[in-house]
Coordinates of C-alpha atoms and ligand atoms in Angstrom, one line a residue:
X18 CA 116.5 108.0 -34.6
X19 CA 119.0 107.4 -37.5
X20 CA 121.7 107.3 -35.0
X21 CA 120.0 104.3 -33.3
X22 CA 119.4 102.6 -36.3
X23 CA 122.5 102.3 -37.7
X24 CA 124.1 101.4 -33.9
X25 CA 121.6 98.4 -34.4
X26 CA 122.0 97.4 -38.2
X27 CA 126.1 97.9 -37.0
X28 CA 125.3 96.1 -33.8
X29 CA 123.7 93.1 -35.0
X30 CA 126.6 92.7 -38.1
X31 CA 128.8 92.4 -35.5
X32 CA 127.0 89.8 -33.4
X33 CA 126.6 87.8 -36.4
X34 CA 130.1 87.8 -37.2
X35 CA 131.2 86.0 -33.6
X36 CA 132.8 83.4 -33.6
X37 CA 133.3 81.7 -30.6
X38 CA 132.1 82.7 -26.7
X39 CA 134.9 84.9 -26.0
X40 CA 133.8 86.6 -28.9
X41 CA 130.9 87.3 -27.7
X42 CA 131.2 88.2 -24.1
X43 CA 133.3 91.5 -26.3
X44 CA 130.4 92.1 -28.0
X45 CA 128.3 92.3 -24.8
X46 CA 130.8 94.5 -23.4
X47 CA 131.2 96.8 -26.4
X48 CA 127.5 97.2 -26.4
X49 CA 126.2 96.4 -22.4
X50 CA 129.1 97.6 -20.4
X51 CA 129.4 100.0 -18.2
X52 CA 131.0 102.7 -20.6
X53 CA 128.6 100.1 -23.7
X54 CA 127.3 102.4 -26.8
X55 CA 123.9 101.0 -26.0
X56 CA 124.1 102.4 -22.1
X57 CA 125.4 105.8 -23.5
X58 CA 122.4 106.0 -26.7
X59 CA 120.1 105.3 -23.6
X60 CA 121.2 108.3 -21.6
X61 CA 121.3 110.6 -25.0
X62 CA 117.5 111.2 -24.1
X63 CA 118.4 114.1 -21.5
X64 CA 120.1 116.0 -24.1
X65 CA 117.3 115.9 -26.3
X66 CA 114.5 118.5 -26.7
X67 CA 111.4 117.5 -24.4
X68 CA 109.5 117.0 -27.2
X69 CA 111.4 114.1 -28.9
X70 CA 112.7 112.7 -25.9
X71 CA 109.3 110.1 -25.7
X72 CA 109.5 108.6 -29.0
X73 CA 113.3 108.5 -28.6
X74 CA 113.1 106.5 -25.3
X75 CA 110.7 104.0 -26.5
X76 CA 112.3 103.7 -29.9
X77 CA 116.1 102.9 -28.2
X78 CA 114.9 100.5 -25.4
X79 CA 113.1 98.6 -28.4
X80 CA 116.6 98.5 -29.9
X81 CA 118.5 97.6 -26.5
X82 CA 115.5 94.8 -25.7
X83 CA 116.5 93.2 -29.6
X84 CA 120.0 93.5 -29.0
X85 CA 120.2 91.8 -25.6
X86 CA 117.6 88.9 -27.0
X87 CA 119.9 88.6 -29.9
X88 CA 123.0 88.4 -27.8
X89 CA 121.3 85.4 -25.4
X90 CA 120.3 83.2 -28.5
X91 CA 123.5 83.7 -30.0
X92 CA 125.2 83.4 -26.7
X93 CA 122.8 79.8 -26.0
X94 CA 123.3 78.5 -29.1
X95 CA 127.1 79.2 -29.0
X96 CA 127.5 77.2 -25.8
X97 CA 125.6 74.2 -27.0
X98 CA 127.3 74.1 -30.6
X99 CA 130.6 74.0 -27.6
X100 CA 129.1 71.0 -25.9
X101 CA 128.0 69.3 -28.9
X102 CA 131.5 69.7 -30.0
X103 CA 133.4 68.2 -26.8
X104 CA 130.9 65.8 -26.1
X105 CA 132.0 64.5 -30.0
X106 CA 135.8 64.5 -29.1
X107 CA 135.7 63.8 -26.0
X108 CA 133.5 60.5 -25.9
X109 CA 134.5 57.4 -23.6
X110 CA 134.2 53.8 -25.4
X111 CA 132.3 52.6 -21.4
X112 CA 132.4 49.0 -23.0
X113 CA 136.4 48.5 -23.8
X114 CA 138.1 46.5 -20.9
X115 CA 139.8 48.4 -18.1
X116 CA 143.7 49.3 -18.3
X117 CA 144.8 47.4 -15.1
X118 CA 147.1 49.1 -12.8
X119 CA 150.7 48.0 -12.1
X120 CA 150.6 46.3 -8.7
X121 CA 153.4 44.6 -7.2
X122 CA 153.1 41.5 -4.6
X123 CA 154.7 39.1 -2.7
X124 CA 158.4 38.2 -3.1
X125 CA 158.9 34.2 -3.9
X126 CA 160.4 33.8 -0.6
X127 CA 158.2 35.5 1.4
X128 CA 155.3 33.4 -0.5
X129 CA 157.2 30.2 -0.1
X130 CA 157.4 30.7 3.9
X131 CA 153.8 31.6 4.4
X132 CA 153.3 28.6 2.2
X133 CA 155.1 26.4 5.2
X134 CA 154.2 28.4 7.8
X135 CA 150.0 27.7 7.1
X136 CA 151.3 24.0 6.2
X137 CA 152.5 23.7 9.7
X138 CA 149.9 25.7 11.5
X139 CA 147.3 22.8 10.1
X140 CA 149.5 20.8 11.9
X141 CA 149.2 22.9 15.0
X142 CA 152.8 24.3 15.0
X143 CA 152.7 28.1 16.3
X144 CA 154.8 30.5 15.0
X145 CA 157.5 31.9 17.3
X146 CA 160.3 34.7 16.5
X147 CA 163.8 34.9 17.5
X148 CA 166.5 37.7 17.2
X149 CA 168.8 37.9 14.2
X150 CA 171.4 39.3 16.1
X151 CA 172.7 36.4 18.5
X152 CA 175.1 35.8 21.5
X153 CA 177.8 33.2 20.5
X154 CA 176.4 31.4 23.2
X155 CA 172.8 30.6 21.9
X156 CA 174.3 30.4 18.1
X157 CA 176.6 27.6 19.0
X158 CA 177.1 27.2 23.1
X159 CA 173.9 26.3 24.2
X160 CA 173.6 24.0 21.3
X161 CA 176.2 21.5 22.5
X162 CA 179.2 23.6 20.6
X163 CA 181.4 25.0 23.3
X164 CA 184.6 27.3 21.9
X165 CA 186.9 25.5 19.5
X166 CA 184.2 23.1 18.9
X167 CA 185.3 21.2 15.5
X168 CA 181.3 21.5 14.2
X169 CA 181.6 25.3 14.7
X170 CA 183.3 24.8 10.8
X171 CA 180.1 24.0 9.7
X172 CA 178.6 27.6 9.7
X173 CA 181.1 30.1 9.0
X174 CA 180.4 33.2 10.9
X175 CA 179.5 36.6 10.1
X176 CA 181.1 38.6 14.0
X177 CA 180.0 42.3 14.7
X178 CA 182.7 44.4 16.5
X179 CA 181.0 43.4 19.8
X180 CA 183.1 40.3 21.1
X181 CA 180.3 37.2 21.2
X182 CA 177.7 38.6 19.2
X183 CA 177.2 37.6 15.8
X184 CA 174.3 37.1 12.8
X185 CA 173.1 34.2 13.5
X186 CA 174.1 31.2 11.1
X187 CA 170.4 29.9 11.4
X188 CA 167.8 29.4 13.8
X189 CA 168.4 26.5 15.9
X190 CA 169.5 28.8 18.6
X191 CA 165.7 29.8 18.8
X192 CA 165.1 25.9 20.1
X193 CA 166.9 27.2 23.4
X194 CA 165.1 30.9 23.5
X195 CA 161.9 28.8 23.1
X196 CA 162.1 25.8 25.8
X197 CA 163.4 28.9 28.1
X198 CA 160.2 31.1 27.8
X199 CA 157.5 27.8 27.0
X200 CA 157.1 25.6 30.4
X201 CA 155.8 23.1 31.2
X202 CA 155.8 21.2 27.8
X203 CA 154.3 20.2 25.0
X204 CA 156.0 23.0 22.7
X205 CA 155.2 22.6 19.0
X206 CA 156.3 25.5 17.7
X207 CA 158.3 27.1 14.3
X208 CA 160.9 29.7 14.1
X209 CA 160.7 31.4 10.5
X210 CA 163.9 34.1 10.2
X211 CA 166.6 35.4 8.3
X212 CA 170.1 33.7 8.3
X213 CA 173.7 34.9 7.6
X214 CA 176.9 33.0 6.6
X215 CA 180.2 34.3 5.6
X216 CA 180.2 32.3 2.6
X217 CA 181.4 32.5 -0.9
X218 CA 178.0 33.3 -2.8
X219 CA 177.1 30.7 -5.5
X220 CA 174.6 29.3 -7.8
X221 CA 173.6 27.4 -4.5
X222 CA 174.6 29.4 -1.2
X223 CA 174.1 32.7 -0.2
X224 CA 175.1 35.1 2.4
X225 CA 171.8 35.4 3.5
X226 CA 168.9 33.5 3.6
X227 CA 165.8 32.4 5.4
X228 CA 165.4 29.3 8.0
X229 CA 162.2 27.6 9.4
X230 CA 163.7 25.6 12.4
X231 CA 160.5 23.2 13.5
X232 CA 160.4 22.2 17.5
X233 CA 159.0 19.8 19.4
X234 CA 159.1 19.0 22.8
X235 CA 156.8 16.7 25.1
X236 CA 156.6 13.1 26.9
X237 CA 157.2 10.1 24.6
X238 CA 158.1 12.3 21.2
X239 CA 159.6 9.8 19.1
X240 CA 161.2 9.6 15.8
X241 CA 158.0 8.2 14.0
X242 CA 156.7 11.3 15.0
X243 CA 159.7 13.2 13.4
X244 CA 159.7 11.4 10.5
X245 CA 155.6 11.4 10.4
X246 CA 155.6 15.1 10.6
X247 CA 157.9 15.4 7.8
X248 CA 156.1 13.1 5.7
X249 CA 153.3 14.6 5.9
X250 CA 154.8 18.6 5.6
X251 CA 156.6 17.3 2.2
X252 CA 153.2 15.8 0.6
X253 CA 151.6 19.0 1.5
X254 CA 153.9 21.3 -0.3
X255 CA 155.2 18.9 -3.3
X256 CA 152.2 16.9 -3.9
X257 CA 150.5 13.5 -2.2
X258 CA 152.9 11.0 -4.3
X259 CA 156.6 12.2 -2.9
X260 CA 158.7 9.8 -1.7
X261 CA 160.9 10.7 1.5
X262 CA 164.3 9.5 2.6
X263 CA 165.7 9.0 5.4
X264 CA 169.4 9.7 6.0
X265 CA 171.5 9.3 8.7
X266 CA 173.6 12.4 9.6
X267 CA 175.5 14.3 12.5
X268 CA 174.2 17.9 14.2
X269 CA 175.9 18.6 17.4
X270 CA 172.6 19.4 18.7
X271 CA 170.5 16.6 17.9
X272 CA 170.7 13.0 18.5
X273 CA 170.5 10.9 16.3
X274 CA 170.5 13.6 13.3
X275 CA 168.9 13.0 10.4
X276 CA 168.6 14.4 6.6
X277 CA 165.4 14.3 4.5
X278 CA 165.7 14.0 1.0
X279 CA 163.1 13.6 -1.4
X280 CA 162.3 12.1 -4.7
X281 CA 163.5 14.3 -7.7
X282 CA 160.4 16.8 -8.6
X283 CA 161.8 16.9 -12.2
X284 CA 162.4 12.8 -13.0
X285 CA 161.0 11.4 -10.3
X286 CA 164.0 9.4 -9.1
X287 CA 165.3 8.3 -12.5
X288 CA 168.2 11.4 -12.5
X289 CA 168.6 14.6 -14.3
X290 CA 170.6 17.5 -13.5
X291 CA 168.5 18.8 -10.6
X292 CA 169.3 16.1 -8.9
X293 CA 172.3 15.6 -10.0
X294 CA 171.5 12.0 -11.4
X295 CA 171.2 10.8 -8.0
X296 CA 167.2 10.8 -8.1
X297 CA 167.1 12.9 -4.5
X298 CA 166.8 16.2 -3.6
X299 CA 167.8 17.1 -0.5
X300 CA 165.2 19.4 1.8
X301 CA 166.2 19.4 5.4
X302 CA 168.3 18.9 8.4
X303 CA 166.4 17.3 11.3
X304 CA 166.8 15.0 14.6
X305 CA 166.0 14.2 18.2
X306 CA 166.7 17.6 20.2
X307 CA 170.0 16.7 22.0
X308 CA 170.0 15.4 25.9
X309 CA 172.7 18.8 27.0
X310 CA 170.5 20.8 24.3
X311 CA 167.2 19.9 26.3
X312 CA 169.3 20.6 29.7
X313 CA 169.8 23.8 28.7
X314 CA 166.6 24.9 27.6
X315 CA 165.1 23.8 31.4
X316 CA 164.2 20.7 30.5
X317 CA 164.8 17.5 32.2
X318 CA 165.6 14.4 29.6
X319 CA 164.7 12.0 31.4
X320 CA 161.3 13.2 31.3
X321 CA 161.3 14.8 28.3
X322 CA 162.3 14.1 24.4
X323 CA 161.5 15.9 21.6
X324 CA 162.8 16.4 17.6
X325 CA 164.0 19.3 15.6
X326 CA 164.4 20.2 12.2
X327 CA 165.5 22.7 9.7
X328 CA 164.8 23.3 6.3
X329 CA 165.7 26.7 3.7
X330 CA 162.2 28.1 1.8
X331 CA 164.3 29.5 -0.8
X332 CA 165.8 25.9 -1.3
X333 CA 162.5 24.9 -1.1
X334 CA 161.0 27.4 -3.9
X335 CA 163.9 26.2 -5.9
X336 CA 162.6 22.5 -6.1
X337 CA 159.0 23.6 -6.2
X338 CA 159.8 25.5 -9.4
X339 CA 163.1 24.0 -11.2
X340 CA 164.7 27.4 -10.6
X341 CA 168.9 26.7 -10.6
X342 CA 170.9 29.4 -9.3
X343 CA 170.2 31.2 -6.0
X344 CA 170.9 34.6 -6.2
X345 CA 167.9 35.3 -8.2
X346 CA 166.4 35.7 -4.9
X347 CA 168.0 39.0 -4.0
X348 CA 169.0 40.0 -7.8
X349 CA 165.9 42.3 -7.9
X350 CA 165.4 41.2 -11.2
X351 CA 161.8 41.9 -11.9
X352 CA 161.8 39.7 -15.2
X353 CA 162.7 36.7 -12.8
X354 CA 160.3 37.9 -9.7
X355 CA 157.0 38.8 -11.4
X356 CA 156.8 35.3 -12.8
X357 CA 156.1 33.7 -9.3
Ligands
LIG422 N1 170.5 24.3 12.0 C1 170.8 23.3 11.0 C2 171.5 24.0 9.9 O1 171.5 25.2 9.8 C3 169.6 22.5 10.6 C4 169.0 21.7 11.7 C5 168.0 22.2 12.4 C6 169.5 20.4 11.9 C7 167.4 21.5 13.5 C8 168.9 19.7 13.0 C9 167.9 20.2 13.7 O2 172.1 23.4 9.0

């Protein structure tokens, strides 16, 4: 009877001496194991005279029932003090603002030419694709520049190593790949694409770039219509009040050829450095689509007559936004980027 005592009094020291839970999960298998003192006092009573063994029993499963209760309280209240405790340190402020992701989005240019493309599709201008990778032919051929062709200058030329194909140098040779697939007419269609030119890069020319060539074919297409839809595209992307100019020019493939300028976004025609004091920026090539150009698209001009034009949406984000040099666009500088 002693003996159980003291495993109690000894027992319950040691419970109130735990710490933590790990604590006392060993004290609950020190004392409720399978090899636990409190399993082997409970199977003493078989080596105890007959006589004792009653009082014994009852006396050591008082004991194990005090123990175990002992052990849960402690073992509840330990848990809870843990909760209490992380619940403190760990508590979340619900009502500070949100940390907001890094997300990237659109390059300029990319936003610039959806910019034009909607512009034009209000207009009713569908969008059509053409390859980058052109025959000499459609580049410069089929666009009224047969070999040796002095105008060929004006787009110098990146070659691959198959003879007659190049990148094309912009996407006037589209006009033909569209007139072939698109009869009978009216076509009103634009070609957005990458261009190439083998050109020194500087603050204003690139290798590469990006062309939206505008086409129009039908009966009766005029100039007023050119200059009409041009009008109207520039007051849509620069602002109701531009100004447009009319310049006369020389494309092998139109007739007459035309370039657009428009008033200066930074003075407004007074001259600054933008605009190089001149008051005029300029945004576009442009023209009636040539009579052999027509011809070899399928169409017949005598019946038909329609304009072209040609502008750059990265020359066209520069005079949106001021922004003076070029190869910003493909200098990956994310200072520069993220501000559009
Ligand atoms: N393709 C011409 C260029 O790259 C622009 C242009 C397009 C001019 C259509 C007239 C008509 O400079």
């Amino acid at each position: 009877m002693s003996e159980l005592d003291s495993l109690k009094n000894r027992a319950l020291d040691q419970l109130g001496a735990c710490s933590d839970e790990s604590t006392l999960r060993n004290w609950n298998s020190q004392y409720f194991g399978k090899n636990g003192e409190m399993l082997a006092a409970l199977k003493k009573v078989s080596e105890l005279p007959p006589e004792s063994r009653k009082e014994y029993g009852q006396q050591a499963n008082i004991v194990k029932e005090q123990l175990s209760a002992s052990y849960e309280t402690a073992l509840k209240n330990c848990l809870e003090q843990a909760m209490l405790k992380s619940l403190e340190t760990e508590k979340l402020d619900i009502s500070l603002p949100g940390m907001v992701p890094p997300a990237g989005k659109l390059h300029l240019a990319t936003q610039t030419l959806r910019d034009i493309q909607s512009t034009f599709a209000e207009m009713g201008f569908q969008v059509f694709r053409s390859r980058e990778i052109e025959d000499d032919e459609f580049n410069f051929g089929l666009l009224n520049m047969p070999p040796h062709h002095p105008a060929r200058d004006m787009w110098d030329t990146f070659h691959t190593t198959d003879p007659g194909l190049i990148l094309r140098t912009h996407t006037s040779p589209g006009q033909i790949h569209v007139m072939r697939k698109f009869h009978p007419a009216p076509i009103r269609v634009i070609l957005p694409g990458m261009c190439y030119r083998y050109e020194a890069i500087t603050t204003r020319s690139e290798i590469m770039f990006h062309q939206v060539e505008g086409l129009v074919v039908g009966t009766n297409v005029s100039m007023t219509d050119l200059i009409g839809t041009i009008t109207a595209f520039t007051r849509k992307m620069f602002g109701d009040s531009r100004q447009v100019r009319i310049r006369s020019s020389y494309f092998p493939f139109t007739e007459p050829s035309i370039e657009v300028d428009m008033d200066c976004i930074v003075c407004g025609g007074k001259g600054c450095p933008l605009c190089k004091k001149t008051g005029w920026l300029e945004i576009m090539g442009a023209g009636m689509v040539h009579p052999e150009v027509m011809k070899n698209g399928g169409y017949d001009p005598a019946k038909y007559s329609g304009f072209a034009f040609g502008m750059g949406p990265e020359r066209i984000a520069m005079l949106r936004h001021a922004i003076e040099d070029i190869r910003e666009f493909w200098g990956n500088d994310l200072r520069f980027l993220s501000q559009f």
